[in-house]
Every structure is written in C-alpha cells, then in structure tokens.
Amino acid sequence: MMIFNPDSDPALASQLTRLLDAQAGVLEQRRFPDGESYLRIHSDCTDQDCVILCNLFHPDERTLRLLFLADTLRECGARSVGLVTPYLAYMRQDKRFQPGECVSSRPFAKLLSSTFDYLVTMDPHLHRYDSLDEIYTIPSRVVQAAPLIAQWIQQRVDQPLLIGPDSESEQWVAHVAKLAGAPFQVLQKERRGDYDVSVSLPDLDSAAERTPVLVDDIISSGRTMLETIKHLQAAGLPRAVAIGVHGIFAGDAYAQLTEVADVVTTACIPHLSNQIDIAAPLAEAVRELLTDRDSH
Ligand code: R5P
C-alpha cells in the first residue's frame, strides 16, 4: 500500500503510513507561472493499493489537484485509489433554499464518486441526508469522533454538562454524552446569515456546579459557539470548553473563541487546537474497506 499526501498534513500522513504498514508515496508539485498545477509521481505505484490523504477544507483550492493525482495514479497502474478526507467538504449545502441555488453536496459527491474506489471520512455533516450512500455511489466508511471526544472529556473535565448548540448537533452530543456518562442538552439555533446566528437559552438549573462543554461537528465562523457561550457567561457559569470535530475557524473565529472558552478540536483539520488524535480509527476504516474490496 502507498499513501500520498498532496496536502500539508505530514503528521497525519506519517501516522497513517505507519499504522497501515504502507510506503509514503513521493510527489513533486508546483505551480506553473500561469497558476496551473504541475504534478509528478516519483514512486512506482504499479499494482499498489494507493490511498490519498487529502483534507478537503478550503476544497476549491485542493480538489483539482486531488483529481489530477487520482487520475495519474490510475494511469501509472495503481490497483486501487482510495480517498481519506477527515473533513468532507460541501456537506452542509444539502438543500436548495432559494430558487437556482446549487446544492453543491450533490455535484461534489458525483465528482469524487467518479474518481475514487472508496472514501473514508470522519463525521460528515449528515443533516438532510441519512447517509453518504444517498449521494456517494462508491463504498464509504464514516469514522465516528464521539468515542474519541468522550474519552477526552472523561480524562480532562470534571462534572461536564454537554451542550449541543442546535438540533443538528444532537446526533454528536447525545452520543458523546452517553459514552462519557454525562448529562446533555440541545439548544435551538436560528441562522439568518453567515455571521448572523441566534441560539436559545440553555436550561441553567441543571447547569449548576458543572463545566459547560459545547460539542458541534463544525466550527466555521464560530458564531454558533460564540452565541451559545454568551448565554453561559451571562448566567455566570464557569469558562466553557468548546469542542469541534472539524475546526475550520474562518477569519478571526479562533481568536474570538479562545477569549471566552477553551477550544479543542480533533486532528481532522490541522490546527493548534487539535487535541484529539484520529489516526487509528481512520487506518482501521481503510483496512476494512480494502478487505471488503478484496473479498468481492
Ligand atoms: C451546522 O449546523 C453545523 O452543525 C455547525 O453548527 C455550523 O456549521 C457552525 O458554523 P459557524 O461556526 O459558522 O456558526
């Protein structure tokens, strides 16, 4: 097996390479003066099961090169080409809210499905879709962050009260709470624009003597977390812990959040808030998919 990492996540790439007992594929990448991508594979991938680790945050900057790499691996004789993307982009755009809007989760799924043999990701934003199979036509494995987050909370937080800031977060927060043996509540959110969000008041009676731990899948503008924390601060609760599976931190979201909370993310997107390791379950998922593939 060979692992290629066209992105800048050498830490996760080397963990996966070690856990999968694979070789690190060698790439040469640069931009032509006109901005187009140059790509060359320096490893012999003939008859190899090739895995591309490509974190698809800021997907528009990465996707084209990813497709070029997958295609070139096949032309160079790869036996299979799989994608590991801890953050699967465009999943939040799962409905046409206004006439003519692109439901980008669908064309993005078509593109990746036509390129890869399988897909491994961690907690994609499944809100209006029940599973990736509704839009992806290739085999996929969704690795759950809940057990990893629950373990982190058990080891680091005394008397946690888990809070999901919106109904979509219930799937994560309820699972984490069950595994961590902690109480939880889920708030209601209204989003009027990218930076215009309001969140309902938490039930403060059950919060006494507890450390609020917010859990959500994605932290992007940070507004969802910030609005929730405002309520907790107004009620005089202790400093919150804000946990995101995928810390995108658009603009100054991280700086704003760290003023009011301890911010923790999984290593899905490389960032200084990463405290929760994800390599082992991702490697396991790749192994399972390749075993399934070989047995068919
Ligand atoms: C959407 O419902 C997600 O679960 C997150 O709550 C959302 O993406 C967070 O975005 P932001 O940080 O921009 O408020």
XYZ file of C-alpha atoms and ligand atoms in Angstrom:
310
model
C 0.000 0.000 0.000
C 1.115 3.543 -0.710
C -0.053 6.750 0.908
C 0.103 10.061 -0.915
C -0.470 13.374 0.792
C -0.757 16.247 -1.667
C -1.692 18.499 1.270
C 0.177 19.842 4.188
C -0.744 17.288 6.828
C 2.524 15.417 7.197
C 1.728 14.447 10.790
C -1.439 12.517 9.952
C 0.103 11.172 6.730
C 3.022 9.658 8.591
C 0.757 8.220 11.312
C -1.407 6.534 8.669
C 1.629 5.288 6.773
C 2.944 3.665 9.941
C -0.397 2.248 11.108
C -1.159 0.782 7.682
C 2.350 -0.505 7.227
C 2.408 1.405 3.941
C 5.034 3.279 1.949
C 4.942 7.050 1.687
C 4.359 7.960 -1.954
C 6.648 10.677 -3.275
C 5.144 13.590 -5.190
C 6.539 16.594 -6.940
C 4.141 19.511 -7.026
C 4.462 23.080 -8.125
C 2.644 25.819 -9.955
C 3.404 26.892 -13.480
C 3.873 30.647 -13.873
C 0.259 30.892 -15.072
C -1.020 29.327 -11.832
C -1.836 25.889 -13.230
C -0.690 22.809 -11.279
C 2.277 20.614 -12.148
C 2.223 17.153 -10.615
C 4.592 14.230 -10.911
C 4.579 10.905 -9.072
C 8.071 9.699 -8.228
C 7.031 6.355 -6.708
C 6.302 3.188 -8.647
C 2.625 2.585 -7.956
C 2.136 -0.337 -10.344
C -0.318 -2.797 -8.735
C -0.306 -0.862 -5.479
C -3.331 -0.025 -3.359
C -2.934 3.750 -3.270
C -4.529 5.952 -0.642
C -4.660 9.710 -0.972
C -4.930 11.617 2.288
C -6.368 14.972 1.325
C -8.072 17.147 3.911
C -10.831 18.802 1.935
C -11.131 22.009 3.942
C -10.837 25.001 1.580
C -11.872 22.478 -1.063
C -11.794 24.784 -4.053
C -8.026 25.164 -3.623
C -7.411 21.434 -3.390
C -9.917 19.489 -5.427
C -8.493 19.872 -8.915
C -5.023 18.714 -7.889
C -6.605 15.826 -5.988
C -8.452 14.687 -9.116
C -5.290 15.016 -11.218
C -3.370 12.890 -8.714
C -6.032 10.153 -8.589
C -6.183 10.026 -12.367
C -2.402 9.884 -12.735
C -2.136 7.087 -10.165
C -4.548 5.017 -12.240
C -2.671 5.779 -15.465
C 0.535 4.682 -13.723
C -1.002 1.309 -12.862
C -2.398 1.635 -9.333
C -4.522 -1.338 -8.275
C -6.946 0.864 -6.347
C -7.190 4.530 -5.448
C -8.986 5.450 -2.221
C -9.565 8.810 -0.595
C -9.149 9.596 3.085
C -10.538 13.026 3.825
C -11.092 13.574 7.532
C -13.218 16.636 6.651
C -15.644 16.076 3.798
C -16.442 19.420 2.226
C -19.722 20.764 0.863
C -21.915 18.516 3.002
C -23.714 21.478 4.586
C -25.149 22.515 1.242
C -27.792 19.805 1.195
C -30.899 21.740 0.178
C -31.990 24.361 -2.351
C -33.117 27.189 -0.058
C -33.553 29.744 -2.877
C -34.510 29.040 -6.498
C -31.478 28.366 -8.638
C -29.074 27.644 -5.771
C -26.502 24.918 -6.318
C -26.956 22.010 -3.907
C -23.207 21.550 -4.050
C -23.078 18.408 -1.925
C -24.512 16.546 -4.944
C -22.149 17.550 -7.804
C -19.230 17.284 -5.361
C -20.291 13.727 -4.480
C -20.628 12.879 -8.180
C -17.135 14.165 -8.867
C -15.480 12.198 -6.058
C -17.544 9.076 -6.754
C -16.419 9.064 -10.372
C -12.765 9.360 -9.339
C -12.187 7.114 -6.306
C -12.766 3.470 -5.443
C -13.761 4.265 -1.865
C -13.943 7.069 0.653
C -13.102 7.318 4.349
C -14.116 10.343 6.350
C -14.917 11.396 9.880
C -18.376 12.598 10.934
C -19.519 14.271 7.717
C -22.315 16.796 8.184
C -25.283 14.466 7.706
C -28.322 16.612 8.305
C -30.805 16.223 5.491
C -29.086 13.102 4.170
C -29.296 9.978 6.330
C -26.099 8.538 4.966
C -23.366 9.224 2.427
C -24.871 6.498 0.240
C -27.671 8.917 -0.700
C -25.241 10.975 -2.766
C -21.981 8.949 -2.996
C -22.021 5.889 -5.242
C -18.719 4.416 -4.001
C -18.257 2.411 -0.784
C -17.564 4.679 2.159
C -16.768 4.425 5.858
C -17.729 7.114 8.323
C -15.470 7.130 11.348
C -17.167 8.489 14.455
C -15.471 11.077 16.601
C -17.847 10.535 19.543
C -15.800 7.816 21.325
C -12.627 9.891 20.981
C -14.317 13.067 22.245
C -15.994 11.202 25.117
C -12.651 9.791 26.207
C -11.049 13.253 26.093
C -13.866 14.705 28.231
C -13.679 11.869 30.764
C -9.959 12.405 31.167
C -9.955 16.230 31.289
C -13.253 17.682 32.513
C -14.784 17.401 35.977
C -18.575 17.380 36.157
C -19.235 18.196 32.496
C -22.587 19.347 31.160
C -22.636 18.721 27.422
C -24.403 21.272 25.259
C -25.322 20.897 21.608
C -25.923 24.365 20.147
C -28.506 23.262 17.571
C -30.713 20.356 16.605
C -28.169 19.158 14.041
C -25.588 18.707 16.789
C -27.871 16.377 18.753
C -26.513 13.294 16.978
C -22.990 14.057 18.246
C -23.748 15.461 21.652
C -26.182 12.682 22.615
C -23.694 10.004 21.583
C -20.760 11.676 23.352
C -22.866 12.223 26.497
C -23.898 8.580 26.612
C -20.303 7.376 26.237
C -18.966 9.899 28.758
C -21.809 9.236 31.235
C -22.619 12.956 31.361
C -25.895 14.917 31.108
C -26.590 16.911 27.952
C -28.977 19.414 26.479
C -29.601 20.598 22.939
C -30.451 24.215 22.089
C -32.279 25.701 19.128
C -30.461 27.838 16.589
C -31.692 30.269 14.001
C -29.264 31.242 11.267
C -30.201 34.317 9.293
C -26.866 34.743 7.511
C -23.249 33.542 7.546
C -22.460 35.678 10.609
C -25.992 36.242 11.911
C -26.969 33.489 14.324
C -29.091 33.304 17.469
C -29.217 30.398 19.886
C -31.892 29.634 22.510
C -31.224 29.876 26.247
C -29.851 26.776 27.952
C -31.620 25.254 30.958
C -29.460 26.801 33.652
C -30.934 24.918 36.634
C -29.278 21.698 35.503
C -26.019 23.533 34.823
C -25.174 24.426 38.429
C -21.747 23.195 39.583
C -20.968 21.856 36.136
C -18.471 22.784 33.434
C -20.277 23.564 30.178
C -18.834 21.564 27.293
C -20.143 22.590 23.875
C -19.936 19.922 21.208
C -20.543 20.533 17.498
C -19.352 18.968 14.277
C -18.043 22.111 12.580
C -16.684 25.396 13.885
C -16.534 27.744 10.910
C -17.362 31.406 11.555
C -17.546 30.455 15.246
C -20.876 32.307 15.600
C -22.792 29.227 16.759
C -20.346 28.605 19.609
C -19.949 32.326 20.459
C -23.684 32.950 20.725
C -24.093 29.907 22.978
C -21.195 30.954 25.195
C -22.737 34.435 25.622
C -25.717 32.847 27.395
C -23.452 30.752 29.611
C -21.358 33.767 30.583
C -24.457 35.877 31.305
C -25.609 33.149 33.703
C -22.217 33.194 35.482
C -21.248 29.645 34.527
C -17.574 28.619 34.570
C -15.467 29.104 31.429
C -16.753 26.744 28.778
C -14.915 24.102 26.792
C -15.814 24.287 23.071
C -15.171 21.062 21.182
C -15.443 20.804 17.402
C -14.856 17.734 15.301
C -13.778 19.930 12.385
C -12.152 23.246 13.301
C -12.282 25.346 10.149
C -12.018 28.687 12.015
C -12.840 31.131 9.237
C -11.433 34.657 9.676
C -10.740 35.510 13.322
C -13.088 32.845 14.728
C -10.351 31.106 16.690
C -9.071 34.314 18.308
C -12.602 35.300 19.322
C -13.390 31.887 20.721
C -10.219 31.498 22.758
C -11.070 34.722 24.590
C -14.141 33.086 26.069
C -13.568 29.322 26.020
C -11.008 26.546 25.952
C -11.156 25.412 22.339
C -10.444 21.800 21.440
C -10.682 20.021 18.090
C -9.919 16.628 16.658
C -6.977 16.401 14.273
C -9.354 16.293 11.255
C -8.078 19.707 10.178
C -4.518 20.510 11.262
C -4.681 23.367 13.778
C -3.124 24.335 17.085
C -6.398 23.455 18.850
C -6.002 19.774 17.875
C -6.000 17.626 20.992
C -7.861 14.542 19.827
C -5.986 12.016 17.728
C -7.892 10.383 14.847
C -5.299 8.270 13.016
C -6.071 4.822 14.455
C -9.795 4.632 13.553
C -9.111 6.132 10.101
C -6.468 3.477 9.420
C -8.840 0.776 10.618
C -11.542 2.023 8.219
C -9.120 1.905 5.259
C -8.143 -1.627 6.202
C -11.790 -2.716 6.379
C -12.660 -1.214 3.004
C -9.684 -2.833 1.297
C -10.502 -6.194 2.876
C -14.127 -5.902 1.692
C -12.907 -4.998 -1.767
C -10.548 -7.960 -1.939
C -13.232 -10.370 -0.789
C -15.614 -9.408 -3.654
C -24.349 23.437 11.161
O -25.464 23.276 11.505
C -23.187 22.871 11.910
O -23.557 21.795 12.706
C -22.474 23.922 12.740
O -23.272 24.300 13.826
C -22.167 25.122 11.921
O -21.601 24.730 10.719
C -21.250 26.068 12.661
O -20.965 27.141 11.820
P -20.459 28.521 12.393
O -19.223 28.262 13.181
O -20.216 29.327 11.152
O -21.559 29.097 13.231
